[in-house]
Coordinates of C-alpha atoms in Angstrom, one line a residue:
Chain A
M1 CA 66.2 -75.1 -44.8
S2 CA 66.6 -76.9 -41.6
G3 CA 66.2 -80.4 -42.9
T4 CA 65.1 -83.2 -40.7
S5 CA 67.1 -86.1 -39.4
E6 CA 64.1 -88.4 -39.2
S7 CA 64.1 -91.8 -41.0
W8 CA 62.1 -95.0 -41.1
G9 CA 62.6 -97.4 -38.2
S10 CA 62.2 -100.6 -40.3
R11 CA 61.7 -101.6 -43.9
L12 CA 58.5 -103.4 -43.1
G13 CA 57.2 -100.3 -41.4
L14 CA 57.9 -98.2 -44.4
V15 CA 56.2 -100.7 -46.8
L16 CA 53.2 -100.9 -44.4
A17 CA 53.0 -97.1 -44.2
M18 CA 53.2 -96.8 -48.0
A19 CA 50.6 -99.5 -48.4
G20 CA 48.4 -97.9 -45.7
N21 CA 48.7 -94.6 -47.7
A22 CA 47.4 -96.4 -50.8
V23 CA 44.8 -98.6 -49.2
G24 CA 41.7 -96.4 -48.6
L25 CA 38.0 -96.6 -48.5
G26 CA 38.0 -96.9 -52.3
N27 CA 39.6 -100.4 -52.1
F28 CA 36.4 -101.7 -50.4
L29 CA 33.7 -99.3 -51.7
R30 CA 34.8 -98.1 -55.2
F31 CA 36.7 -101.1 -56.7
P32 CA 34.0 -103.8 -56.5
A33 CA 31.4 -101.4 -57.9
Q34 CA 33.7 -100.2 -60.7
A35 CA 34.5 -103.8 -61.6
A36 CA 30.9 -104.9 -61.6
Q37 CA 29.8 -102.0 -63.8
N38 CA 32.7 -102.2 -66.3
G39 CA 32.8 -105.7 -67.7
G40 CA 33.0 -107.8 -64.5
G41 CA 35.9 -110.1 -64.7
A42 CA 36.9 -108.6 -68.0
F43 CA 37.6 -105.3 -66.1
L44 CA 40.5 -106.9 -64.5
I45 CA 42.4 -107.3 -67.8
P46 CA 42.6 -103.5 -68.5
Y47 CA 43.0 -103.0 -64.7
L48 CA 46.1 -105.2 -64.5
V49 CA 47.5 -103.8 -67.8
S50 CA 47.1 -100.3 -66.4
F51 CA 48.7 -101.3 -63.1
V52 CA 51.8 -102.7 -64.9
L53 CA 52.1 -100.0 -67.6
M54 CA 51.1 -96.9 -65.6
G55 CA 50.7 -97.7 -61.8
L56 CA 54.0 -99.5 -61.2
P57 CA 56.2 -97.2 -63.3
L58 CA 54.6 -94.1 -61.7
L59 CA 55.2 -95.6 -58.2
W60 CA 58.9 -95.9 -59.1
V61 CA 59.0 -92.4 -60.4
E62 CA 57.4 -91.0 -57.2
W63 CA 59.6 -93.0 -54.9
A64 CA 62.7 -91.9 -57.0
I65 CA 61.7 -88.2 -56.9
G66 CA 61.1 -88.5 -53.2
R67 CA 64.4 -90.2 -52.3
H68 CA 66.3 -87.9 -54.6
G69 CA 64.8 -84.8 -53.0
G70 CA 65.4 -86.2 -49.5
Q71 CA 69.2 -86.2 -50.2
F72 CA 68.9 -82.4 -50.4
G73 CA 66.9 -82.0 -47.3
H74 CA 63.6 -81.6 -49.1
H75 CA 60.7 -83.9 -47.9
S76 CA 57.9 -82.1 -49.7
A77 CA 57.2 -81.8 -53.4
P78 CA 58.2 -78.1 -54.0
G79 CA 61.8 -78.6 -52.9
M80 CA 62.0 -82.0 -54.6
F81 CA 60.9 -80.7 -57.9
D82 CA 63.2 -77.7 -57.6
R83 CA 66.1 -80.3 -57.6
L84 CA 64.9 -82.1 -60.7
G85 CA 66.2 -79.3 -63.0
K86 CA 67.5 -75.8 -63.3
Q87 CA 64.2 -74.2 -64.2
P88 CA 62.8 -72.1 -61.4
W89 CA 59.2 -72.9 -62.2
L90 CA 59.7 -76.6 -61.3
K91 CA 59.1 -75.8 -57.6
Y92 CA 55.7 -74.4 -58.5
V93 CA 54.8 -77.7 -60.2
G94 CA 55.7 -79.2 -56.8
V95 CA 53.2 -77.0 -55.2
L96 CA 50.5 -79.3 -56.6
G97 CA 51.9 -82.0 -54.4
L98 CA 51.5 -79.8 -51.3
F99 CA 48.1 -78.4 -52.3
T100 CA 46.6 -81.7 -53.3
S101 CA 47.5 -83.6 -50.1
M102 CA 46.4 -80.7 -48.0
T103 CA 43.0 -80.2 -49.6
V104 CA 42.2 -83.8 -50.1
A105 CA 42.9 -84.3 -46.3
A106 CA 40.2 -81.7 -45.5
Y107 CA 37.2 -83.7 -46.9
Y108 CA 38.8 -87.1 -46.5
C109 CA 39.1 -86.6 -42.7
Y110 CA 35.4 -85.9 -42.7
I111 CA 34.6 -89.2 -44.4
E112 CA 37.0 -90.9 -42.0
S113 CA 35.1 -89.4 -39.1
W114 CA 31.9 -91.0 -40.5
T115 CA 33.5 -94.4 -40.2
L116 CA 34.5 -93.7 -36.6
A117 CA 30.9 -92.6 -35.8
Y118 CA 29.6 -95.7 -37.5
V119 CA 31.9 -97.9 -35.3
W120 CA 30.4 -96.3 -32.3
H121 CA 26.8 -96.6 -33.5
S122 CA 27.3 -100.2 -34.5
V123 CA 28.6 -101.0 -31.0
V124 CA 25.8 -99.2 -29.2
G125 CA 23.1 -100.8 -31.4
T126 CA 21.8 -97.7 -33.2
F127 CA 21.1 -99.6 -36.4
S128 CA 19.0 -102.2 -34.7
E129 CA 16.5 -99.4 -33.9
Q130 CA 17.0 -96.9 -36.8
K131 CA 17.5 -97.5 -40.5
A132 CA 20.9 -96.3 -41.7
T133 CA 19.1 -94.7 -44.6
D134 CA 17.3 -92.4 -42.1
F135 CA 20.3 -92.1 -39.8
F136 CA 22.8 -90.9 -42.4
P137 CA 21.0 -87.7 -43.6
Q138 CA 20.3 -86.8 -40.0
Y139 CA 23.9 -87.3 -39.1
L140 CA 25.0 -85.0 -41.9
D141 CA 22.1 -82.6 -41.2
A142 CA 21.6 -82.8 -45.0
A143 CA 17.8 -83.4 -44.9
N144 CA 16.8 -79.8 -44.0
G145 CA 16.4 -78.8 -47.7
G146 CA 18.8 -75.8 -47.3
I147 CA 22.3 -75.3 -48.7
T148 CA 24.0 -75.3 -45.3
A149 CA 24.3 -77.9 -42.5
L150 CA 25.3 -77.8 -38.9
P151 CA 25.7 -81.5 -37.9
V152 CA 26.6 -81.3 -34.2
Q153 CA 27.4 -85.0 -33.8
G154 CA 29.1 -85.1 -37.2
L155 CA 31.3 -82.1 -36.1
C156 CA 32.2 -83.9 -32.8
F157 CA 33.4 -87.0 -34.6
F158 CA 35.2 -84.7 -37.2
F159 CA 37.1 -82.9 -34.3
L160 CA 38.0 -86.3 -32.8
T161 CA 39.3 -87.7 -36.0
L162 CA 41.3 -84.5 -36.7
G163 CA 42.7 -84.6 -33.1
L164 CA 43.8 -88.2 -33.6
N165 CA 45.5 -87.4 -36.9
V166 CA 47.3 -84.4 -35.4
W167 CA 48.4 -86.4 -32.3
V168 CA 49.8 -89.3 -34.4
L169 CA 51.6 -86.8 -36.8
S170 CA 53.1 -84.9 -33.9
R171 CA 54.7 -88.0 -32.5
G172 CA 56.9 -88.2 -35.5
L173 CA 57.6 -90.6 -38.4
T174 CA 58.7 -93.7 -36.5
A175 CA 56.7 -93.3 -33.2
G176 CA 53.7 -92.0 -34.9
I177 CA 53.1 -92.9 -38.6
E178 CA 55.1 -96.1 -38.7
R179 CA 53.8 -97.5 -35.4
T180 CA 50.3 -96.8 -36.5
A181 CA 50.7 -98.5 -39.8
K182 CA 52.3 -101.5 -38.2
L183 CA 49.4 -101.9 -35.8
L184 CA 46.5 -101.0 -38.1
M185 CA 47.4 -102.7 -41.4
P186 CA 47.5 -106.2 -40.0
L187 CA 44.3 -105.6 -38.1
L188 CA 42.7 -104.3 -41.3
L189 CA 43.6 -107.5 -43.1
V190 CA 42.3 -109.7 -40.3
F191 CA 39.0 -107.8 -40.0
A192 CA 38.5 -107.9 -43.8
A193 CA 39.2 -111.6 -43.9
I194 CA 36.7 -112.3 -41.1
L195 CA 34.0 -110.4 -42.9
A196 CA 34.8 -112.0 -46.3
V197 CA 34.6 -115.5 -44.9
R198 CA 31.4 -114.8 -43.0
G199 CA 29.8 -113.2 -46.0
L200 CA 30.8 -115.8 -48.6
T201 CA 29.7 -118.7 -46.4
L202 CA 26.2 -117.4 -45.6
P203 CA 23.9 -120.4 -45.9
S204 CA 20.9 -120.0 -48.2
T205 CA 18.7 -121.1 -45.3
A206 CA 19.8 -118.3 -43.0
A207 CA 17.2 -115.7 -42.0
G208 CA 16.8 -113.0 -44.6
V209 CA 19.0 -114.5 -47.3
V210 CA 17.3 -114.3 -50.7
Q211 CA 20.2 -115.3 -53.0
S212 CA 23.6 -117.0 -52.7
P213 CA 26.4 -114.5 -51.9
L214 CA 28.3 -116.3 -54.6
D215 CA 25.9 -114.7 -57.1
G216 CA 27.3 -111.4 -55.9
L217 CA 30.8 -112.7 -56.5
N218 CA 29.7 -113.9 -59.9
F219 CA 28.4 -110.4 -60.7
V220 CA 31.8 -108.9 -60.0
W221 CA 33.8 -111.6 -61.8
Q222 CA 31.7 -112.8 -64.7
P223 CA 33.7 -111.6 -67.7
Q224 CA 31.8 -109.7 -70.3
L225 CA 34.5 -109.6 -73.0
S226 CA 32.6 -107.2 -75.2
G227 CA 33.5 -104.5 -72.5
L228 CA 37.1 -104.8 -73.6
A229 CA 36.3 -103.0 -76.9
N230 CA 34.7 -100.1 -75.0
P231 CA 37.2 -97.2 -74.3
S232 CA 35.1 -96.4 -71.2
T233 CA 36.1 -99.7 -69.6
W234 CA 39.8 -98.9 -70.2
L235 CA 39.4 -95.4 -68.8
A236 CA 37.6 -96.7 -65.8
A237 CA 40.3 -99.3 -65.1
A238 CA 43.1 -96.8 -65.6
G239 CA 41.3 -94.3 -63.3
Q240 CA 40.8 -96.9 -60.6
V241 CA 44.5 -98.0 -60.7
F242 CA 45.5 -94.4 -60.5
F243 CA 43.3 -93.4 -57.5
T244 CA 43.9 -96.6 -55.6
L245 CA 47.6 -96.2 -55.5
S246 CA 47.4 -92.6 -54.2
L247 CA 49.4 -91.4 -57.1
G248 CA 49.8 -87.7 -57.9
M249 CA 49.2 -86.6 -54.3
G250 CA 52.7 -85.8 -53.0
S251 CA 52.4 -88.3 -50.2
I252 CA 54.4 -91.1 -51.8
H253 CA 57.2 -88.6 -52.6
C254 CA 57.2 -87.4 -49.0
Y255 CA 57.4 -90.9 -47.4
A256 CA 60.2 -91.9 -49.8
A257 CA 62.2 -88.8 -49.0
Y258 CA 63.0 -90.3 -45.6
L259 CA 65.0 -93.0 -47.2
K260 CA 68.8 -93.0 -47.4
K261 CA 70.7 -92.4 -50.7
N262 CA 71.4 -96.1 -51.4
D263 CA 68.2 -97.6 -49.9
D264 CA 66.2 -99.8 -52.2
I265 CA 63.1 -98.3 -53.9
A266 CA 62.4 -100.8 -56.6
L267 CA 61.4 -103.7 -54.4
N268 CA 59.8 -101.5 -51.7
A269 CA 57.6 -99.7 -54.2
A270 CA 56.6 -103.0 -55.9
S271 CA 55.8 -104.5 -52.5
A272 CA 53.6 -101.6 -51.3
G273 CA 51.8 -101.5 -54.7
W274 CA 51.1 -105.2 -54.8
L275 CA 50.0 -105.2 -51.2
N276 CA 47.4 -102.6 -52.1
E277 CA 46.3 -104.7 -55.1
F278 CA 45.9 -107.7 -52.7
V279 CA 43.6 -105.7 -50.4
E280 CA 41.6 -104.3 -53.3
V281 CA 41.3 -107.2 -55.7
I282 CA 41.0 -110.1 -53.2
L283 CA 39.5 -108.6 -50.1
G284 CA 37.7 -105.7 -51.7
S285 CA 35.7 -107.8 -54.0
A286 CA 34.7 -110.4 -51.4
I287 CA 32.8 -108.4 -48.8
L288 CA 30.4 -105.6 -50.0
I289 CA 28.7 -107.0 -53.0
P290 CA 28.4 -110.7 -51.9
I291 CA 26.8 -109.7 -48.6
A292 CA 24.5 -107.2 -50.2
T293 CA 23.5 -109.7 -52.9
A294 CA 22.7 -112.3 -50.3
Y295 CA 20.1 -110.1 -48.6
L296 CA 18.9 -107.8 -51.3
G297 CA 19.2 -109.8 -54.4
L298 CA 21.3 -109.1 -57.5
A299 CA 18.9 -106.7 -59.2
A300 CA 19.0 -104.3 -56.2
V301 CA 22.8 -104.5 -56.0
Q302 CA 23.1 -103.8 -59.7
A303 CA 20.9 -100.7 -59.2
A304 CA 22.8 -99.5 -56.1
T305 CA 26.2 -99.7 -57.9
A306 CA 25.0 -98.3 -61.2
G307 CA 27.1 -95.1 -60.7
G308 CA 30.2 -97.1 -60.2
S309 CA 30.3 -96.4 -56.4
G310 CA 29.6 -98.7 -53.5
F311 CA 29.3 -95.8 -51.1
A312 CA 25.6 -96.1 -50.6
L313 CA 25.9 -99.9 -50.1
G314 CA 28.7 -99.5 -47.6
F315 CA 27.1 -96.7 -45.4
L316 CA 23.4 -97.0 -46.0
T317 CA 22.8 -100.7 -46.6
L318 CA 25.4 -102.9 -45.0
P319 CA 24.7 -101.6 -41.4
Q320 CA 21.1 -102.8 -41.9
L321 CA 22.0 -106.1 -43.4
F322 CA 24.3 -106.9 -40.5
Q323 CA 21.2 -106.9 -38.2
H324 CA 20.4 -110.3 -39.7
W325 CA 23.4 -111.7 -37.9
G326 CA 22.0 -111.6 -34.4
W327 CA 24.6 -111.2 -31.6
F328 CA 27.3 -110.9 -34.2
A329 CA 25.6 -107.8 -35.8
P330 CA 27.4 -105.1 -33.6
V331 CA 30.7 -107.0 -34.0
A332 CA 30.3 -107.2 -37.7
G333 CA 29.4 -103.4 -37.9
A334 CA 32.4 -102.6 -35.7
L335 CA 34.7 -104.7 -37.8
W336 CA 33.5 -103.2 -41.1
F337 CA 33.7 -99.6 -40.1
S338 CA 36.9 -100.1 -38.1
L339 CA 38.6 -101.5 -41.2
L340 CA 37.3 -98.5 -43.2
F341 CA 38.6 -96.2 -40.4
F342 CA 42.0 -97.9 -40.4
A343 CA 42.1 -97.6 -44.2
G344 CA 41.2 -94.0 -43.9
I345 CA 43.6 -92.9 -41.1
T346 CA 46.6 -94.5 -42.6
S347 CA 45.8 -92.5 -45.8
S348 CA 45.1 -89.2 -44.1
L349 CA 48.3 -89.4 -42.1
A350 CA 50.1 -89.6 -45.4
M351 CA 48.2 -86.5 -46.6
G352 CA 49.3 -84.6 -43.5
Q353 CA 53.0 -85.4 -43.6
P354 CA 53.9 -83.4 -46.7
L355 CA 52.7 -80.1 -45.1
L356 CA 54.5 -80.9 -41.9
A357 CA 57.7 -81.7 -43.9
F358 CA 57.3 -78.5 -45.9
L359 CA 57.0 -76.3 -42.7
E360 CA 59.9 -78.2 -41.0
D361 CA 62.3 -78.1 -43.9
E362 CA 61.6 -74.7 -45.5
F363 CA 60.5 -72.6 -42.4
G364 CA 62.3 -74.4 -39.6
I365 CA 59.0 -74.9 -37.7
G366 CA 59.0 -77.7 -35.1
R367 CA 57.0 -80.9 -35.7
K368 CA 54.4 -80.4 -33.0
K369 CA 53.7 -76.8 -34.2
A370 CA 53.6 -78.0 -37.8
A371 CA 51.1 -80.8 -36.8
L372 CA 48.9 -78.1 -35.3
V373 CA 49.1 -76.0 -38.5
F374 CA 48.0 -79.1 -40.4
G375 CA 45.2 -79.5 -38.0
G376 CA 44.2 -75.9 -38.3
S377 CA 44.2 -75.8 -42.1
T378 CA 42.3 -79.1 -42.3
L379 CA 39.8 -77.8 -39.8
V380 CA 39.1 -74.6 -41.7
L381 CA 38.9 -76.3 -45.1
G382 CA 37.0 -79.3 -43.7
L383 CA 34.4 -77.0 -42.0
W384 CA 33.7 -75.5 -45.4
C385 CA 32.9 -79.1 -46.7
V386 CA 30.8 -79.9 -43.6
V387 CA 28.8 -76.7 -43.5
F388 CA 28.2 -76.5 -47.3
Y389 CA 27.8 -80.3 -47.7
P390 CA 24.1 -80.0 -48.9
A391 CA 25.2 -77.4 -51.6
G392 CA 27.8 -79.8 -53.0
A393 CA 31.0 -78.3 -51.5
F394 CA 32.2 -81.7 -50.5
D395 CA 31.7 -83.1 -54.0
E396 CA 33.6 -80.0 -55.4
F397 CA 36.6 -80.8 -53.2
D398 CA 36.4 -84.4 -54.2
F399 CA 36.4 -83.6 -57.9
W400 CA 38.9 -80.8 -58.2
T401 CA 41.4 -82.0 -55.7
G402 CA 40.7 -85.7 -55.3
T403 CA 40.4 -86.4 -59.0
F404 CA 41.5 -83.6 -61.3
S405 CA 44.5 -82.2 -59.5
L406 CA 46.0 -85.7 -59.0
V407 CA 45.9 -86.5 -62.7
V408 CA 47.4 -83.1 -63.6
F409 CA 50.2 -83.5 -61.1
A410 CA 51.0 -87.1 -62.2
L411 CA 51.0 -86.1 -65.8
L412 CA 53.4 -83.2 -65.2
E413 CA 55.7 -85.3 -63.0
A414 CA 55.9 -88.1 -65.5
F415 CA 57.0 -85.6 -68.2
I416 CA 59.4 -83.7 -65.9
F417 CA 61.0 -87.0 -64.7
V418 CA 61.6 -88.3 -68.2
W419 CA 62.3 -85.2 -70.2
I420 CA 63.7 -82.6 -67.8
F421 CA 65.4 -84.7 -65.1
G422 CA 66.2 -87.1 -68.0
I423 CA 65.5 -90.8 -68.4
G424 CA 69.2 -91.6 -68.0
P425 CA 69.6 -90.1 -64.5
G426 CA 66.0 -91.1 -63.7
W427 CA 66.6 -94.7 -64.5
A428 CA 69.8 -94.7 -62.6
E429 CA 67.9 -93.3 -59.6
I430 CA 65.4 -96.1 -59.7
E431 CA 68.1 -98.8 -60.1
R432 CA 70.4 -97.4 -57.4
G433 CA 70.4 -99.8 -54.4
A434 CA 67.6 -101.9 -56.0
D435 CA 67.1 -105.3 -54.4
I436 CA 65.3 -106.5 -57.5
K437 CA 66.3 -106.3 -61.1
V438 CA 63.8 -103.9 -62.7
P439 CA 63.3 -105.1 -66.3
R440 CA 64.9 -102.7 -68.8
A441 CA 61.6 -102.7 -70.8
F442 CA 60.2 -100.4 -68.1
R443 CA 62.7 -97.7 -69.1
Y444 CA 60.9 -97.5 -72.4
V445 CA 57.5 -97.9 -70.7
L446 CA 58.3 -94.9 -68.5
Q447 CA 59.6 -92.9 -71.4
Y448 CA 56.7 -93.4 -73.9
V449 CA 53.9 -95.5 -72.5
T450 CA 53.2 -94.1 -69.0
P451 CA 53.0 -90.5 -70.1
V452 CA 50.6 -91.4 -73.0
F453 CA 48.5 -93.5 -70.6
L454 CA 48.2 -90.5 -68.3
L455 CA 47.5 -88.1 -71.2
V456 CA 44.6 -90.3 -72.3
V457 CA 43.3 -90.5 -68.7
F458 CA 43.6 -86.7 -68.5
L459 CA 41.9 -86.0 -71.8
G460 CA 39.2 -88.6 -70.9
A461 CA 38.5 -86.7 -67.7
M462 CA 38.4 -83.4 -69.6
I463 CA 35.9 -84.3 -72.3
K464 CA 34.1 -87.4 -71.0
P465 CA 30.9 -87.6 -73.0
A466 CA 27.4 -87.5 -71.6
T467 CA 26.5 -90.9 -73.2
A468 CA 27.7 -94.0 -71.4
S469 CA 29.7 -95.2 -74.4
W470 CA 32.6 -93.3 -76.0
S471 CA 32.0 -95.2 -79.3
E472 CA 28.5 -93.8 -79.4
A473 CA 29.7 -90.3 -78.6
I474 CA 32.4 -90.5 -81.3
S475 CA 30.0 -91.7 -84.0
G476 CA 27.5 -89.0 -82.9
L477 CA 30.2 -86.4 -83.4
A478 CA 31.1 -87.8 -86.8
S479 CA 27.5 -87.6 -87.9
G480 CA 27.3 -84.0 -86.9
Q481 CA 25.4 -84.3 -83.6
G482 CA 28.1 -82.5 -81.6
W483 CA 29.6 -83.6 -78.3
A484 CA 27.7 -83.3 -75.1
F485 CA 30.0 -83.2 -72.0
A486 CA 29.1 -85.5 -69.0
P487 CA 28.3 -83.5 -65.8
D488 CA 31.3 -85.2 -64.2
S489 CA 33.8 -84.2 -66.9
V490 CA 36.1 -81.3 -66.3
L491 CA 34.5 -79.2 -69.0
G492 CA 31.0 -80.3 -68.0
K493 CA 31.8 -79.1 -64.4
I494 CA 33.2 -75.8 -65.6
L495 CA 30.2 -75.2 -67.9
H496 CA 27.7 -76.4 -65.2
V497 CA 26.0 -78.7 -67.8
D498 CA 23.9 -80.3 -65.1
D499 CA 22.4 -77.0 -64.1
P500 CA 20.4 -75.5 -67.0
G501 CA 19.1 -72.6 -64.9
Y502 CA 22.6 -71.7 -63.7
A503 CA 22.5 -68.6 -61.5
W504 CA 24.2 -67.5 -58.3
F505 CA 21.1 -66.1 -56.7
T506 CA 17.4 -67.0 -56.8
D507 CA 15.0 -64.5 -55.1
G508 CA 18.0 -62.9 -53.4
S509 CA 19.2 -66.2 -51.9
P510 CA 22.5 -67.9 -52.9
T511 CA 22.1 -71.1 -54.9
R512 CA 24.0 -74.4 -55.0
A513 CA 25.9 -73.1 -58.1
F514 CA 27.0 -70.1 -56.0
I515 CA 28.5 -72.3 -53.3
Q516 CA 30.1 -74.5 -55.9
D517 CA 31.8 -71.6 -57.6
M518 CA 32.9 -70.2 -54.2
T519 CA 34.4 -73.6 -53.4
R520 CA 36.4 -73.5 -56.6
I521 CA 37.6 -69.9 -55.8
L522 CA 38.5 -71.1 -52.3
L523 CA 40.6 -73.9 -53.8
L524 CA 42.2 -71.6 -56.2
L525 CA 43.1 -69.3 -53.3
V526 CA 44.6 -72.2 -51.4
F527 CA 46.7 -73.0 -54.4
V528 CA 47.9 -69.4 -54.7
G529 CA 48.6 -69.3 -51.0
C530 CA 50.7 -72.4 -51.2
S531 CA 52.6 -70.9 -54.2
A532 CA 53.2 -67.7 -52.2
L533 CA 54.6 -69.7 -49.3
V534 CA 57.0 -71.5 -51.6
A535 CA 58.1 -68.2 -53.2
L536 CA 58.6 -66.8 -49.7
A537 CA 60.6 -69.8 -48.5
W538 CA 62.9 -69.6 -51.6
R539 CA 63.3 -65.8 -51.1
R540 CA 64.3 -66.4 -47.4
K541 CA 66.8 -69.0 -48.6
K542 CA 68.4 -66.6 -51.0
V543 CA 68.7 -64.0 -48.3
H544 CA 70.4 -66.5 -46.0
E545 CA 72.8 -67.8 -48.6
Chain B
M6 CA 29.0 -118.9 -60.1
T7 CA 29.7 -119.7 -63.7
G8 CA 32.8 -121.5 -64.8
S9 CA 34.2 -118.4 -66.6
A10 CA 33.7 -116.3 -63.5
W11 CA 35.6 -118.9 -61.4
I12 CA 38.4 -118.9 -63.9
M13 CA 38.7 -115.1 -63.9
L14 CA 38.6 -115.0 -60.1
L15 CA 41.1 -117.8 -59.5
A16 CA 43.5 -116.5 -62.2
T17 CA 43.4 -113.0 -60.9
W18 CA 43.7 -113.9 -57.3
S19 CA 46.6 -116.2 -58.1
V20 CA 48.5 -113.5 -60.0
V21 CA 47.9 -110.8 -57.3
G22 CA 48.4 -113.2 -54.4
S23 CA 51.6 -114.6 -55.9
F24 CA 53.2 -111.3 -56.7
T25 CA 52.3 -109.8 -53.3
A26 CA 53.7 -112.9 -51.4
Y27 CA 56.8 -112.9 -53.6
F28 CA 57.7 -109.3 -53.0
L29 CA 56.8 -109.3 -49.3
L30 CA 58.8 -112.5 -48.6
K31 CA 61.7 -111.0 -50.5
I32 CA 61.6 -107.9 -48.2
L33 CA 61.4 -110.0 -45.1
K34 CA 64.4 -112.1 -46.3
K35 CA 66.5 -109.0 -47.1
D36 CA 65.6 -107.6 -43.7
K37 CA 66.8 -110.7 -42.0
S38 CA 70.1 -110.8 -43.9

């Protein structure tokens, strides 16, 4: 173990880097659609309850595990978890923190590269000549009807995005990650504010406007209190809080590991968490849906967000709608996709740092070389997502690493922190150096409420029913109709419930199901590989001791 | 926008805005001292 002497240059830089880690594309694309589809304004009640009872306590846990591990020279999850107890298997739980950040980075950098490409195409006026709905499938080379794609332009932007990430990471914590966050986070806030003001003040007499943008805001905020009684609303709210804070990924632990023993974590974690909420709840709800409603009407927006995602609106619709804004159209496009790019890169840097830290700490590899290793692994895994995009490889990555693995890791870390490390030492760790008094009630929340919350989210993800309502599914089960798994539940995915003619080959050619299963095997192999590296690192350590 | 939507929006924005401002100002203050 070489350990690294790096540390954060300033407290504001740390908070902005942590907030940048949390603020991602989902703040602007997923949150407004989730809110609109799950009770509107009433969604915010379970959302804020989940933030206080699950999000905030877990932030403190991850910061505490990170700072604790950093004192022993460990800046990545395997080493940190090894120090939480005497059990040798703890470090393999930490592997999840390494595996998740590494594999999420692979497909996330690809999405990030789309935003960069869209900035370019907004500026050069592509969307004034070509509809984004035609442009996007061509860009991905996903319209050829096959199971593979070779998007030349998409690959160029992917390489560029990856190069930028590697370059920033190779510059180090302060000169690279912190400086980037200090520059991009304020810009993101300014760009979002400009678009929100412009969108919300669109006059009803403006060309192309069919409805007031405030009707869109009403769609997001109108409380449908009946939704509060539906478990789906609570699960959706808890899930949104969980994903928006970048919990269960290993990146928060990693950033916090560069703090000193008596540095505050209570106030820093709360600040970063609330800053993310500010971007999501205030700015995230004020751009996409109001602008889309103004030009498309509420019915079209309701249909476009029916799946709980605003991705199609953000990438396929908004570039077109900006064309109504005359000379401001390229500027608006550049602002929108730049802010998405800033949100993306500040998150992907946080996904890269754990691997760099692991290689530096446990294998003594220099930062520049470690950054290249991150670039290489992200390139290989990312290429799989790019080439097999039409067969659903990208979605497989998103589900197993960007959704399932996060929840599993968070669930395990919550139990380990409370029951193995111990709530006494754990609470002392959170309170040490604290610049705010953390209410003692949170000790009990951490001990009993947060793990139960996570367990419910986990079980919800495992057995999500095919029907939209949990109540319907439960009464169906009680009346002997059985339980049908949703295609996006864990068991539904494993059983391929959305593919009744499931087969690996048809007429000798591989099917989508084949690529999906190969993707799962690939991810499993990456996990095994990470575990083997951890085993090797600890064996080397034993030999040297 | 309906009255109840305005109430939800203003209440939530006030809560989130106040907490964010409170914690960030506290950090800036601590940094100065």
